[in-house]
Amino acid sequence: MAAEEQSVDAKMEEMTVSEGSAPTNPEGEEDDGQIVDPWTVSTTSDKGVDYDKLIKRFGSTKIDQALLDRFEKITGHKPHRFLRRGIFFSQRDVHQILTRYEAKKPFFLYTGRGPSSTSMHVGHLIPFIFTKWLQDVFNVPLVIQLTDDEKFLWKDLKAEEALKLAYENAKDIISCGFDVNKTFIFSDMQYIGSCPEFYRNMLKVQKCVTYNQVKGIFGFGDSDCIGKISFPATQASPSFSNSFPAIFGTKKDIPCLIPCAIDQDPYFRMTRDVAPRLGYPKPALIHSTFFPALQGAQTKMSASDPNSSIFLTDTPKQIKTKINKYAFSGGGASVEEHREKGGNCDVDISYQYLSFFLEDDVRLAEIKEEYSSGRMLTGELKKELITILQSLVGEIQERRKQVTDDVVAEFMSPRKLNCQS
């Protein structure tokens, strides 16, 4: 028996509490009014999710100034606004990735998208905007997983519908500006059947995790279909370089960095526990906060509620109407009250959105001071946001017009990528 198989068989029942078996919402944790798992994000607080509590619950590490300083020193790039503003706020082993980059050793990026609608919304852009920046900074391969199989298992979708949504979302993702020479996008439904190396890694992960363990991590019940129970192994497998033989050949020692929202962390706590038992490096992670719904920070945007989101298909008029009508305001009940007491940026959705999309730190600070003092009214704040979102969405729509079926096919073709690794 190979050493790898001996390790797996001997340790099938072992999972560390810190990164593997801890339930997403352990019993009693929901008492703080927030629920965060891969399928549900909600809180009773007007200010949104308490991320410090999530860091403690999930056992990750807060991104501190020392990490940002090291990032800038090693890469020569000022940290992205998402890092400067704490939008990406938590991490696992990012220091190790920086050490590899400093030593000119290879790594790759991995992120994904669960296609549940024909169009993505601006909240879906957050990991892709950041991943695109990381790709430019590090010049490393990027793999993007489209979990159409997950949506088929969890949603009321036919398999053919889920696959079609994956292709539509791939066009949106490509429109973010990714380099085809450095990027491989794949649909689970299509790629896994054509890549035995990927499937073998899925099997290895499945063998390492028991039903009780996956129930503890993800909260699956006895009535859940067996597809759901086995799916975490599918999301884990892109963490391993030999799942992509066209890119990395048989190399199994190249680690990855995964930018994702923190609700996806349970998948990768499991992966990080399994990886060394299979002889693979642990994936590193960098977690983002959630992009709130227009109606307030208690939930993230939903693709199923058109009024909770700004979609990439929205017209300038629709964007203006949605912001003016639905964006929750932290301003006063009247102009007089607002002038006297000022606005609350902690709950104001327009300000929150500006913190994601306005690049200029100085201007953002000015807006916060003006709004908090009452000198800037809610309508003026919303006008600032409308202009930025109309420009952002408009640029993506223009790029998407150039994304033909042939372009999608090129991004989704397994091949050697032209970059560092």
Short mmCIF file of C-alpha atoms in Angstrom, two decimals:
data_model
loop_
_atom_site.label_atom_id
_atom_site.label_comp_id
_atom_site.label_asym_id
_atom_site.label_seq_id
_atom_site.Cartn_x
_atom_site.Cartn_y
_atom_site.Cartn_z
CA MET A 1 0.00 0.00 0.00
CA ALA A 2 1.31 3.44 -0.91
CA ALA A 3 2.26 5.79 1.91
CA GLU A 4 -0.51 8.16 0.82
CA GLU A 5 -3.13 5.40 1.08
CA GLN A 6 -1.81 4.28 4.46
CA SER A 7 -2.08 7.85 5.76
CA VAL A 8 -5.65 8.18 4.54
CA ASP A 9 -6.82 4.82 5.87
CA ALA A 10 -5.17 5.30 9.25
CA LYS A 11 -6.62 8.76 9.75
CA MET A 12 -10.05 8.57 8.15
CA GLU A 13 -11.74 9.31 11.44
CA GLU A 14 -9.47 12.20 12.47
CA MET A 15 -10.44 15.82 11.87
CA THR A 16 -9.05 18.83 13.71
CA VAL A 17 -11.58 20.98 15.50
CA SER A 18 -9.83 24.21 14.54
CA GLU A 19 -10.05 23.82 10.77
CA GLY A 20 -12.08 20.77 9.92
CA SER A 21 -14.86 19.51 12.10
CA ALA A 22 -16.09 22.70 13.73
CA PRO A 23 -19.68 23.24 12.59
CA THR A 24 -20.35 26.41 10.62
CA ASN A 25 -22.82 27.48 13.30
CA PRO A 26 -22.14 25.45 16.45
CA GLU A 27 -25.05 24.94 18.81
CA GLY A 28 -25.78 28.16 20.62
CA GLU A 29 -23.72 30.38 18.31
CA GLU A 30 -26.84 31.67 16.57
CA ASP A 31 -27.80 33.36 19.83
CA ASP A 32 -25.77 36.39 18.75
CA GLY A 33 -28.36 37.04 16.03
CA GLN A 34 -26.21 36.12 13.04
CA ILE A 35 -26.11 33.03 10.86
CA VAL A 36 -23.29 32.55 8.36
CA ASP A 37 -22.86 29.43 6.27
CA PRO A 38 -22.35 28.74 2.54
CA TRP A 39 -26.09 29.13 1.88
CA THR A 40 -27.38 31.62 4.46
CA VAL A 41 -26.08 34.98 5.64
CA SER A 42 -28.25 36.97 8.03
CA THR A 43 -27.99 39.09 11.16
CA THR A 44 -30.30 41.12 13.33
CA SER A 45 -27.80 44.00 13.56
CA ASP A 46 -28.33 47.09 11.40
CA LYS A 47 -24.54 47.30 11.06
CA GLY A 48 -24.37 43.85 9.50
CA VAL A 49 -22.31 40.79 10.37
CA ASP A 50 -19.88 41.00 13.29
CA TYR A 51 -16.72 39.87 11.52
CA ASP A 52 -14.58 39.77 14.66
CA LYS A 53 -16.94 37.12 16.01
CA LEU A 54 -16.68 35.21 12.73
CA ILE A 55 -12.88 35.24 12.90
CA LYS A 56 -13.08 33.78 16.40
CA ARG A 57 -15.72 31.24 15.40
CA PHE A 58 -13.93 30.07 12.25
CA GLY A 59 -10.42 30.24 13.71
CA SER A 60 -8.92 32.43 10.99
CA THR A 61 -6.52 35.37 11.40
CA LYS A 62 -7.38 39.04 11.01
CA ILE A 63 -5.46 40.91 8.32
CA ASP A 64 -3.30 43.45 10.14
CA GLN A 65 -1.13 46.37 9.09
CA ALA A 66 2.01 44.23 9.32
CA LEU A 67 0.66 41.94 6.58
CA LEU A 68 -0.31 44.90 4.39
CA ASP A 69 3.14 46.44 4.86
CA ARG A 70 4.83 43.18 3.96
CA PHE A 71 2.60 42.79 0.91
CA GLU A 72 3.59 46.23 -0.36
CA LYS A 73 7.28 45.68 0.36
CA ILE A 74 7.43 42.33 -1.43
CA THR A 75 5.22 43.12 -4.43
CA GLY A 76 5.95 46.82 -4.87
CA HIS A 77 2.21 47.47 -5.14
CA LYS A 78 0.07 49.54 -2.81
CA PRO A 79 -2.54 47.21 -1.29
CA HIS A 80 -5.86 47.16 -3.14
CA ARG A 81 -8.61 49.35 -1.72
CA PHE A 82 -10.37 46.16 -0.58
CA LEU A 83 -7.37 45.46 1.64
CA ARG A 84 -6.88 49.06 2.75
CA ARG A 85 -10.52 49.30 3.85
CA GLY A 86 -10.84 45.91 5.51
CA ILE A 87 -13.19 44.49 2.89
CA PHE A 88 -10.82 41.54 2.66
CA PHE A 89 -10.29 41.22 6.38
CA SER A 90 -9.32 37.67 7.30
CA GLN A 91 -6.77 35.15 6.08
CA ARG A 92 -5.11 31.79 6.44
CA ASP A 93 -1.41 31.40 5.52
CA VAL A 94 -1.15 34.45 3.24
CA HIS A 95 2.29 35.09 4.77
CA GLN A 96 3.41 31.72 3.38
CA ILE A 97 2.23 32.72 -0.10
CA LEU A 98 4.19 35.96 0.15
CA THR A 99 7.26 33.98 1.22
CA ARG A 100 6.91 31.78 -1.87
CA TYR A 101 6.54 34.81 -4.10
CA GLU A 102 9.61 36.40 -2.52
CA ALA A 103 11.56 33.18 -3.17
CA LYS A 104 10.25 33.04 -6.76
CA LYS A 105 8.48 29.74 -6.06
CA PRO A 106 5.22 29.02 -7.92
CA PHE A 107 1.66 29.18 -6.64
CA PHE A 108 -1.71 29.73 -8.26
CA LEU A 109 -5.01 31.48 -7.61
CA TYR A 110 -8.35 29.71 -7.29
CA THR A 111 -11.79 31.24 -6.92
CA GLY A 112 -15.28 30.36 -8.10
CA ARG A 113 -18.88 31.16 -8.75
CA GLY A 114 -22.11 29.25 -8.19
CA PRO A 115 -24.24 30.19 -11.22
CA SER A 116 -27.82 30.72 -10.07
CA SER A 117 -29.03 33.46 -12.45
CA THR A 118 -28.45 34.55 -16.04
CA SER A 119 -26.74 37.74 -14.84
CA MET A 120 -24.40 38.36 -11.95
CA HIS A 121 -24.94 41.36 -9.68
CA VAL A 122 -22.36 43.86 -8.44
CA GLY A 123 -21.91 41.94 -5.19
CA HIS A 124 -20.65 38.97 -7.21
CA LEU A 125 -17.93 41.20 -8.66
CA ILE A 126 -16.06 41.61 -5.37
CA PRO A 127 -13.97 38.40 -5.45
CA PHE A 128 -13.38 38.76 -9.19
CA ILE A 129 -12.25 42.39 -9.03
CA PHE A 130 -9.81 41.43 -6.28
CA THR A 131 -8.66 38.22 -7.96
CA LYS A 132 -8.04 40.09 -11.22
CA TRP A 133 -5.82 42.51 -9.28
CA LEU A 134 -3.95 39.63 -7.62
CA GLN A 135 -3.46 38.02 -11.02
CA ASP A 136 -1.93 41.23 -12.35
CA VAL A 137 0.29 41.73 -9.29
CA PHE A 138 1.63 38.18 -8.99
CA ASN A 139 1.50 37.03 -12.65
CA VAL A 140 0.39 33.52 -11.70
CA PRO A 141 -2.15 31.03 -13.11
CA LEU A 142 -5.79 31.40 -12.10
CA VAL A 143 -8.48 28.72 -12.11
CA ILE A 144 -12.15 29.69 -11.77
CA GLN A 145 -14.61 26.97 -10.83
CA LEU A 146 -18.25 27.26 -11.96
CA THR A 147 -20.21 25.04 -9.58
CA ASP A 148 -23.17 24.34 -11.84
CA ASP A 149 -23.42 20.92 -10.20
CA GLU A 150 -23.92 22.57 -6.80
CA LYS A 151 -26.74 24.75 -8.11
CA PHE A 152 -28.39 21.73 -9.71
CA LEU A 153 -28.29 19.93 -6.36
CA TRP A 154 -29.46 22.87 -4.22
CA LYS A 155 -31.81 24.77 -6.55
CA ASP A 156 -34.91 23.86 -8.52
CA LEU A 157 -32.93 23.69 -11.75
CA LYS A 158 -32.55 21.12 -14.48
CA ALA A 159 -28.97 20.07 -15.19
CA GLU A 160 -29.12 21.68 -18.63
CA GLU A 161 -30.32 24.96 -17.11
CA ALA A 162 -27.50 25.00 -14.56
CA LEU A 163 -24.94 24.42 -17.31
CA LYS A 164 -26.42 27.23 -19.40
CA LEU A 165 -26.23 29.61 -16.43
CA ALA A 166 -22.57 28.66 -15.98
CA TYR A 167 -21.83 29.79 -19.53
CA GLU A 168 -23.71 33.06 -19.08
CA ASN A 169 -21.86 33.77 -15.83
CA ALA A 170 -18.56 32.90 -17.52
CA LYS A 171 -19.22 35.77 -19.94
CA ASP A 172 -19.77 38.16 -17.02
CA ILE A 173 -16.57 36.96 -15.35
CA ILE A 174 -14.52 37.32 -18.53
CA SER A 175 -15.90 40.86 -18.84
CA CYS A 176 -14.08 41.76 -15.63
CA GLY A 177 -10.91 41.86 -17.72
CA PHE A 178 -9.17 38.55 -17.01
CA ASP A 179 -6.20 37.59 -19.18
CA VAL A 180 -6.99 34.51 -21.28
CA ASN A 181 -3.31 33.56 -21.25
CA LYS A 182 -3.35 33.24 -17.46
CA THR A 183 -6.92 32.08 -16.75
CA PHE A 184 -8.75 28.75 -16.97
CA ILE A 185 -12.52 28.80 -16.33
CA PHE A 186 -14.26 25.45 -15.97
CA SER A 187 -17.74 24.06 -15.47
CA ASP A 188 -17.85 21.16 -13.02
CA MET A 189 -20.41 19.38 -15.18
CA GLN A 190 -18.09 19.43 -18.16
CA TYR A 191 -14.55 19.37 -16.80
CA ILE A 192 -14.75 16.60 -14.21
CA GLY A 193 -15.90 14.01 -16.73
CA SER A 194 -12.96 14.80 -19.00
CA CYS A 195 -10.24 14.98 -16.33
CA PRO A 196 -9.53 11.74 -14.42
CA GLU A 197 -6.93 13.50 -12.27
CA PHE A 198 -9.58 15.88 -10.90
CA TYR A 199 -11.98 13.00 -10.25
CA ARG A 200 -9.31 11.01 -8.44
CA ASN A 201 -8.70 13.94 -6.11
CA MET A 202 -12.43 14.15 -5.44
CA LEU A 203 -12.40 10.47 -4.46
CA LYS A 204 -9.39 10.92 -2.20
CA VAL A 205 -11.09 13.79 -0.37
CA GLN A 206 -14.36 11.84 -0.11
CA LYS A 207 -12.51 8.91 1.45
CA CYS A 208 -10.96 11.18 4.09
CA VAL A 209 -14.22 12.70 5.35
CA THR A 210 -16.95 10.73 7.09
CA TYR A 211 -20.67 11.42 6.93
CA ASN A 212 -20.68 12.53 10.56
CA GLN A 213 -17.86 14.96 9.88
CA VAL A 214 -19.52 16.52 6.84
CA LYS A 215 -22.76 16.81 8.83
CA GLY A 216 -20.88 18.62 11.58
CA ILE A 217 -19.18 21.01 9.19
CA PHE A 218 -22.11 21.81 6.88
CA GLY A 219 -25.19 20.88 8.87
CA PHE A 220 -26.53 18.35 6.36
CA GLY A 221 -29.57 16.37 7.47
CA ASP A 222 -30.75 12.83 6.91
CA SER A 223 -33.15 13.97 4.20
CA ASP A 224 -30.49 15.78 2.12
CA CYS A 225 -29.64 14.08 -1.16
CA ILE A 226 -26.32 12.24 -1.29
CA GLY A 227 -25.11 14.67 -3.95
CA LYS A 228 -25.03 17.47 -1.40
CA ILE A 229 -23.09 15.33 1.05
CA SER A 230 -20.39 14.54 -1.50
CA PHE A 231 -20.22 18.02 -3.08
CA PRO A 232 -17.65 19.55 -0.64
CA ALA A 233 -15.02 17.24 -2.14
CA THR A 234 -15.74 18.82 -5.54
CA GLN A 235 -15.11 22.32 -4.22
CA ALA A 236 -11.99 21.14 -2.41
CA SER A 237 -10.30 19.52 -5.43
CA PRO A 238 -9.32 22.69 -7.37
CA SER A 239 -7.05 23.50 -4.39
CA PHE A 240 -4.63 20.82 -5.64
CA SER A 241 -2.38 21.60 -8.60
CA ASN A 242 -2.48 18.10 -10.08
CA SER A 243 -6.24 18.52 -10.61
CA PHE A 244 -5.17 20.57 -13.65
CA PRO A 245 -2.68 18.45 -15.62
CA ALA A 246 -2.90 20.70 -18.68
CA ILE A 247 -1.58 23.59 -16.54
CA PHE A 248 0.71 21.95 -13.99
CA GLY A 249 1.37 18.46 -15.33
CA THR A 250 1.83 15.97 -12.49
CA LYS A 251 3.10 18.53 -9.99
CA LYS A 252 1.25 18.18 -6.70
CA ASP A 253 3.29 20.53 -4.53
CA ILE A 254 2.13 23.90 -5.90
CA PRO A 255 -0.12 25.64 -3.34
CA CYS A 256 -2.98 28.00 -4.12
CA LEU A 257 -4.38 31.22 -2.70
CA ILE A 258 -8.17 31.37 -2.61
CA PRO A 259 -9.92 34.77 -2.49
CA CYS A 260 -13.52 34.21 -1.38
CA ALA A 261 -16.28 35.50 0.87
CA ILE A 262 -15.95 34.13 4.38
CA ASP A 263 -19.16 32.08 4.07
CA GLN A 264 -17.16 29.68 1.85
CA ASP A 265 -14.55 29.06 4.55
CA PRO A 266 -16.12 25.80 5.85
CA TYR A 267 -15.26 24.10 2.55
CA PHE A 268 -11.64 25.04 2.90
CA ARG A 269 -11.30 24.32 6.60
CA MET A 270 -12.17 20.79 5.56
CA THR A 271 -9.74 20.97 2.62
CA ARG A 272 -6.90 22.25 4.78
CA ASP A 273 -7.35 19.32 7.14
CA VAL A 274 -7.38 16.75 4.36
CA ALA A 275 -4.58 18.17 2.20
CA PRO A 276 -1.51 17.10 4.23
CA ARG A 277 -2.96 13.62 4.62
CA LEU A 278 -2.96 13.37 0.83
CA GLY A 279 0.54 14.79 0.49
CA TYR A 280 -0.70 18.16 -0.79
CA PRO A 281 -0.01 21.67 0.53
CA LYS A 282 -2.82 23.41 2.39
CA PRO A 283 -4.60 26.12 0.39
CA ALA A 284 -4.16 29.66 1.69
CA LEU A 285 -7.24 31.86 1.96
CA ILE A 286 -8.12 35.50 2.01
CA HIS A 287 -11.70 36.28 3.08
CA SER A 288 -13.97 39.16 2.14
CA THR A 289 -16.89 40.67 3.96
CA PHE A 290 -20.36 40.42 2.41
CA PHE A 291 -21.80 42.89 -0.04
CA PRO A 292 -25.07 43.98 1.57
CA ALA A 293 -28.50 44.05 0.00
CA LEU A 294 -29.93 47.44 -0.97
CA GLN A 295 -32.44 47.14 1.85
CA GLY A 296 -29.77 46.94 4.56
CA ALA A 297 -26.78 45.07 5.91
CA GLN A 298 -28.75 42.30 7.64
CA THR A 299 -28.37 40.11 4.53
CA LYS A 300 -26.16 39.89 1.46
CA MET A 301 -27.51 40.58 -2.02
CA SER A 302 -29.68 37.86 -3.56
CA ALA A 303 -29.78 36.96 -7.23
CA SER A 304 -33.38 35.79 -6.71
CA ASP A 305 -34.61 39.25 -5.60
CA PRO A 306 -34.12 41.81 -8.39
CA ASN A 307 -34.79 44.71 -6.02
CA SER A 308 -32.07 43.68 -3.58
CA SER A 309 -29.36 43.97 -6.17
CA ILE A 310 -27.81 45.99 -8.98
CA PHE A 311 -27.42 43.50 -11.82
CA LEU A 312 -24.84 43.70 -14.57
CA THR A 313 -27.71 43.86 -17.07
CA ASP A 314 -29.36 46.88 -15.43
CA THR A 315 -29.70 50.04 -17.50
CA PRO A 316 -28.49 53.42 -16.18
CA LYS A 317 -32.12 54.29 -15.48
CA GLN A 318 -32.72 51.06 -13.54
CA ILE A 319 -29.58 51.65 -11.48
CA LYS A 320 -30.72 55.17 -10.61
CA THR A 321 -34.22 54.00 -9.71
CA LYS A 322 -33.03 51.12 -7.52
CA ILE A 323 -30.56 53.26 -5.58
CA ASN A 324 -33.02 56.10 -5.06
CA LYS A 325 -35.94 53.84 -4.14
CA TYR A 326 -34.40 50.90 -2.27
CA ALA A 327 -30.96 51.85 -0.89
CA PHE A 328 -31.35 51.99 2.89
CA SER A 329 -30.50 55.43 4.25
CA GLY A 330 -28.64 56.32 7.40
CA GLY A 331 -29.86 59.90 7.15
CA GLY A 332 -32.30 61.79 9.31
CA ALA A 333 -36.07 61.50 9.03
CA SER A 334 -36.21 65.09 7.75
CA VAL A 335 -33.76 67.55 6.22
CA GLU A 336 -33.80 69.53 9.46
CA GLU A 337 -33.01 66.47 11.58
CA HIS A 338 -30.29 65.36 9.17
CA ARG A 339 -28.65 68.80 9.21
CA GLU A 340 -28.72 68.74 13.01
CA LYS A 341 -27.66 65.15 13.76
CA GLY A 342 -25.93 64.03 10.56
CA GLY A 343 -26.07 60.69 8.80
CA ASN A 344 -24.95 57.28 10.04
CA CYS A 345 -22.41 55.81 7.61
CA ASP A 346 -22.33 52.55 9.54
CA VAL A 347 -25.81 51.64 8.29
CA ASP A 348 -26.15 53.76 5.15
CA ILE A 349 -26.05 51.43 2.13
CA SER A 350 -25.00 54.08 -0.38
CA TYR A 351 -21.94 54.88 1.70
CA GLN A 352 -21.22 51.16 2.17
CA TYR A 353 -21.32 50.64 -1.61
CA LEU A 354 -19.02 53.61 -2.15
CA SER A 355 -16.52 52.01 0.21
CA PHE A 356 -16.39 49.07 -2.21
CA PHE A 357 -16.26 50.92 -5.52
CA LEU A 358 -14.85 54.42 -5.00
CA GLU A 359 -11.09 54.17 -5.54
CA ASP A 360 -10.13 57.58 -4.13
CA ASP A 361 -9.46 57.27 -0.38
CA VAL A 362 -9.40 61.03 0.10
CA ARG A 363 -12.77 61.52 -1.59
CA LEU A 364 -14.32 58.68 0.42
CA ALA A 365 -13.11 60.27 3.65
CA GLU A 366 -14.55 63.62 2.54
CA ILE A 367 -17.93 62.03 1.80
CA LYS A 368 -17.97 60.33 5.20
CA GLU A 369 -17.19 63.57 7.00
CA GLU A 370 -19.71 65.58 4.96
CA TYR A 371 -22.51 63.03 5.41
CA SER A 372 -21.81 62.37 9.08
CA SER A 373 -21.87 66.11 9.80
CA GLY A 374 -25.17 66.60 7.98
CA ARG A 375 -23.74 68.89 5.33
CA MET A 376 -24.29 66.23 2.65
CA LEU A 377 -27.87 64.98 2.23
CA THR A 378 -28.91 61.42 1.43
CA GLY A 379 -29.93 62.39 -2.11
CA GLU A 380 -26.48 63.86 -2.75
CA LEU A 381 -24.80 60.74 -1.39
CA LYS A 382 -26.94 58.51 -3.59
CA LYS A 383 -26.09 60.66 -6.62
CA GLU A 384 -22.38 59.99 -6.03
CA LEU A 385 -23.03 56.24 -5.94
CA ILE A 386 -25.32 56.23 -8.97
CA THR A 387 -22.62 57.86 -11.11
CA ILE A 388 -20.00 55.30 -10.07
CA LEU A 389 -22.26 52.27 -10.53
CA GLN A 390 -23.55 53.44 -13.90
CA SER A 391 -19.94 53.77 -15.07
CA LEU A 392 -18.85 50.40 -13.63
CA VAL A 393 -21.79 48.43 -15.02
CA GLY A 394 -21.62 50.27 -18.33
CA GLU A 395 -17.96 49.35 -18.82
CA ILE A 396 -18.66 45.69 -18.07
CA GLN A 397 -21.60 45.68 -20.49
CA GLU A 398 -19.39 47.10 -23.25
CA ARG A 399 -16.71 44.46 -22.65
CA ARG A 400 -19.33 41.71 -22.53
CA LYS A 401 -20.44 42.57 -26.06
CA GLN A 402 -17.01 41.37 -27.20
CA VAL A 403 -17.25 38.05 -25.36
CA THR A 404 -18.30 35.63 -28.10
CA ASP A 405 -18.85 31.89 -27.76
CA ASP A 406 -15.37 31.41 -29.23
CA VAL A 407 -13.87 33.60 -26.49
CA VAL A 408 -15.66 31.58 -23.82
CA ALA A 409 -14.45 28.35 -25.42
CA GLU A 410 -10.86 29.60 -25.31
CA PHE A 411 -11.08 30.46 -21.59
CA MET A 412 -12.66 27.07 -20.88
CA SER A 413 -10.19 25.01 -22.88
CA PRO A 414 -7.72 23.05 -20.69
CA ARG A 415 -4.27 24.26 -21.73
CA LYS A 416 -0.88 25.47 -20.52
CA LEU A 417 -1.10 29.00 -19.13
CA ASN A 418 1.51 31.60 -19.99
CA CYS A 419 2.70 32.96 -16.65
CA GLN A 420 5.11 32.37 -13.78
CA SER A 421 4.08 28.87 -12.77
#
